[in-house]
Amino acid sequence: MRIVFIGPPGAGKGTQAQWLVEYLKIPHLSTGDMLRSAIDEGTAIGKVAADYISQGQLVPDPVVIQLIGDRLMEPDCDHGALFDGFPRTLAQAASLDDYLSESGRALDLAIQLVVSEQHLIERLDGRGREDDRPEIIRHRMEVFRQRTEPLLGYYEERGKLARIDGVGTVEEVSMRIKDAIESCSPPKTK
Ligand code: AMP
């Protein structure tokens, strides 16, 4: 299965991704984690990404598309993937669709985790990441609204959007995600 996770910072994408990748036996492709590793390793991509991330801005589309395109060529992605934090713009979503369809593959589902802004701020407060400072969080939320929310319409038009209430215990949200996955029939591609 190929699933995209969409939700604002603090919606619980990372937490839910952890069990979901084990449950579905698919690799977890978090562009945020990939970019943070690139920064730690001091690679060329890491050098480009560092300032954008620390300011809560999106890393430019070509950089992220290249990163995910390279990762998708690895054999563990042949039978599925969970995309966490990607795509974040319409250009990234269109690139992903093009990339998958070129190899006869397709996305099965886009899962939107719906969480109110008040809940998000409370959750992010306890996380302690450098880009979780209040002014940067506010900016990341604004970026989500402007750049990433349009993806909801994109996936809805294609009949792929599942809206999941992201408020509740990890187990409660997990059950809702499982139900959405079970009611989504696999497409007729490999
Ligand atoms: P995340 O861990 O998904 O919250 O991502 C942390 C930061 O990495 C974001 O605030 C962006 O600066 C950058 N980032 C992660 N994924 C993407 C993406 N798909 N497109 C652009 N920037 C990204």
Coordinates of C-alpha atoms and ligand atoms in Angstrom, one line a residue:
M1 CA 0.0 0.0 0.0
R2 CA 1.0 3.6 -0.6
I3 CA -0.3 6.1 1.9
V4 CA 0.3 9.8 2.3
F5 CA -0.1 11.3 5.8
I6 CA -1.3 14.9 5.8
G7 CA -1.6 17.0 9.0
P8 CA -0.3 20.2 10.6
P9 CA 2.8 20.1 12.8
G10 CA 1.9 18.2 16.0
A11 CA -1.1 16.3 14.5
G12 CA 0.5 13.0 15.5
K13 CA 1.7 11.8 12.0
G14 CA 5.1 10.5 13.4
T15 CA 3.4 8.7 16.3
Q16 CA 0.8 7.0 14.1
A17 CA 3.4 6.2 11.4
Q18 CA 5.4 4.1 13.8
W19 CA 2.8 1.3 14.2
L20 CA 1.4 1.7 10.8
V21 CA 4.6 0.8 9.0
E22 CA 4.9 -2.3 11.1
Y23 CA 1.3 -3.2 10.6
L24 CA 1.5 -2.8 6.8
K25 CA 5.2 -3.9 6.5
I26 CA 6.1 -0.9 4.4
P27 CA 9.0 1.6 4.7
H28 CA 8.4 4.9 6.6
L29 CA 9.5 7.8 4.3
S30 CA 9.6 10.9 6.5
T31 CA 11.1 13.8 4.5
G32 CA 11.6 15.7 7.8
D33 CA 13.7 12.8 9.2
M34 CA 15.6 12.5 5.9
L35 CA 16.4 16.2 5.9
R36 CA 17.5 16.2 9.6
S37 CA 19.8 13.3 8.8
A38 CA 21.2 15.1 5.8
I39 CA 21.9 18.1 8.1
D40 CA 23.6 15.9 10.7
E41 CA 25.7 14.2 8.0
G42 CA 26.7 17.6 6.5
T43 CA 25.6 16.6 2.9
A44 CA 25.0 19.1 0.2
I45 CA 21.2 18.7 0.6
G46 CA 21.6 19.2 4.4
K47 CA 23.4 22.4 3.8
V48 CA 20.7 23.8 1.6
A49 CA 17.9 22.6 4.0
A50 CA 19.3 23.8 7.3
D51 CA 18.2 27.4 7.2
Y52 CA 14.7 26.7 5.8
I53 CA 14.1 24.1 8.5
S54 CA 15.3 26.3 11.4
Q55 CA 13.0 29.1 10.1
G56 CA 10.0 26.9 9.7
Q57 CA 9.9 27.3 6.0
L58 CA 9.5 24.7 3.3
V59 CA 12.7 23.3 1.7
P60 CA 12.4 24.1 -2.1
D61 CA 10.4 21.5 -4.0
P62 CA 13.2 20.3 -6.3
V63 CA 15.4 19.4 -3.3
V64 CA 12.6 17.4 -1.6
I65 CA 11.4 15.8 -4.9
Q66 CA 15.0 14.6 -5.6
L67 CA 15.4 13.3 -2.1
I68 CA 12.2 11.2 -2.2
G69 CA 12.8 10.2 -5.9
D70 CA 16.1 8.7 -4.9
R71 CA 14.6 6.9 -1.9
L72 CA 11.8 5.4 -4.0
M73 CA 14.3 3.8 -6.3
E74 CA 15.4 1.5 -3.4
P75 CA 13.9 -2.0 -3.6
D76 CA 12.2 -1.9 -0.2
C77 CA 9.8 0.7 -1.7
D78 CA 8.6 -1.6 -4.5
H79 CA 5.5 -2.8 -2.7
G80 CA 4.5 0.3 -0.8
A81 CA 5.5 3.2 1.4
L82 CA 4.1 5.5 4.0
F83 CA 4.8 9.1 3.1
D84 CA 5.0 11.2 6.2
G85 CA 5.4 15.0 5.7
F86 CA 5.5 14.6 1.9
P87 CA 4.0 15.9 -0.3
R88 CA 3.6 19.3 1.3
T89 CA 2.8 21.3 -1.9
L90 CA 0.7 20.7 -5.0
A91 CA 3.9 20.5 -7.1
Q92 CA 5.2 17.7 -4.8
A93 CA 1.9 15.9 -5.0
A94 CA 1.9 16.1 -8.8
S95 CA 5.5 14.9 -9.0
L96 CA 4.7 12.0 -6.8
D97 CA 1.8 10.9 -8.9
D98 CA 3.9 11.2 -12.1
Y99 CA 6.7 9.3 -10.6
L100 CA 4.5 6.5 -9.4
S101 CA 2.5 6.2 -12.6
E102 CA 5.7 6.0 -14.7
S103 CA 6.4 2.8 -13.0
G104 CA 2.8 1.5 -13.1
R105 CA 2.2 2.3 -9.4
A106 CA -0.3 4.6 -7.7
L107 CA -1.2 6.1 -4.3
D108 CA -3.9 4.2 -2.5
L109 CA -4.9 6.7 0.2
A110 CA -4.3 10.1 1.6
I111 CA -5.0 10.3 5.4
Q112 CA -5.7 13.7 6.8
L113 CA -5.3 13.9 10.6
V114 CA -7.7 16.6 11.8
V115 CA -6.7 18.3 15.0
S116 CA -7.7 21.7 16.3
E117 CA -5.1 24.5 16.6
Q118 CA -5.4 24.6 20.4
H119 CA -4.6 20.8 20.7
L120 CA -1.7 21.3 18.3
I121 CA 0.0 24.0 20.4
E122 CA -0.4 22.0 23.6
R123 CA 1.2 18.9 22.0
L124 CA 4.1 20.7 20.4
D125 CA 4.9 22.4 23.7
G126 CA 6.2 19.1 25.1
R127 CA 8.3 18.0 22.1
G128 CA 11.4 20.1 22.5
R129 CA 12.6 20.3 18.8
E130 CA 14.5 23.3 17.8
D131 CA 11.9 24.3 15.2
D132 CA 9.1 23.9 17.9
R133 CA 9.7 27.4 19.3
P134 CA 6.4 29.3 19.5
E135 CA 7.1 31.8 16.8
I136 CA 8.5 29.1 14.5
I137 CA 5.5 26.9 15.2
R138 CA 3.1 29.7 14.3
H139 CA 4.9 30.1 11.0
R140 CA 4.9 26.4 10.3
M141 CA 1.1 26.3 10.8
E142 CA 0.7 29.2 8.5
V143 CA 2.8 27.5 5.9
F144 CA 0.7 24.4 6.4
R145 CA -2.5 26.4 5.8
Q146 CA -1.2 28.1 2.7
R147 CA 0.9 25.5 1.0
T148 CA -0.3 22.1 2.2
E149 CA -4.1 22.4 2.8
P150 CA -4.7 22.7 -1.0
L151 CA -3.6 19.0 -1.2
L152 CA -6.8 18.0 0.6
G153 CA -8.8 19.2 -2.4
Y154 CA -6.4 17.5 -4.8
Y155 CA -6.8 14.1 -3.1
E156 CA -10.5 14.5 -2.5
E157 CA -11.1 15.1 -6.2
R158 CA -9.2 11.9 -6.9
G159 CA -11.4 10.0 -4.4
K160 CA -8.4 9.2 -2.2
L161 CA -8.9 11.4 0.9
A162 CA -9.8 9.9 4.3
R163 CA -10.4 12.4 7.1
I164 CA -9.5 11.1 10.5
D165 CA -10.3 12.7 13.8
G166 CA -6.8 13.0 15.3
V167 CA -8.0 13.9 18.8
G168 CA -8.0 11.1 21.4
T169 CA -5.5 8.5 22.7
V170 CA -2.9 7.0 20.3
E171 CA -5.0 3.8 20.3
E172 CA -8.3 5.5 19.5
V173 CA -6.7 7.3 16.5
S174 CA -5.0 4.1 15.4
M175 CA -8.4 2.3 15.3
R176 CA -9.8 5.0 13.1
I177 CA -6.9 4.8 10.7
K178 CA -7.2 1.0 10.6
D179 CA -10.9 1.3 9.7
A180 CA -10.0 3.8 6.9
I181 CA -7.4 1.5 5.5
E182 CA -9.7 -1.5 5.6
S183 CA -12.4 0.3 3.7
C184 CA -10.0 1.4 0.9
S185 CA -9.7 -1.3 -1.8
P186 CA -6.3 -1.6 -3.4
P187 CA -5.9 -0.2 -6.9
K188 CA -5.2 -2.5 -9.8
T189 CA -1.5 -1.8 -10.1
K190 CA 1.4 -3.5 -8.5
Ligands
AMP1 P1 8.6 17.5 9.7 O1 9.5 16.7 10.5 O2 7.8 16.8 8.7 O3 7.7 18.4 10.6 O4 9.5 18.5 8.9 C1 10.3 19.5 9.5 C2 10.8 20.5 8.5 O5 11.5 19.9 7.4 C3 9.6 21.3 7.9 O6 9.2 22.4 8.7 C4 10.3 21.8 6.6 O7 11.2 22.9 6.8 C5 11.1 20.6 6.2 N1 10.4 19.6 5.3 C6 10.0 18.4 5.7 N2 9.3 17.8 4.7 C7 9.2 18.7 3.7 C8 8.6 18.7 2.4 N3 7.9 17.7 1.9 N4 8.7 19.9 1.6 C9 9.4 20.9 2.1 N5 10.0 21.0 3.3 C10 9.9 19.9 4.1

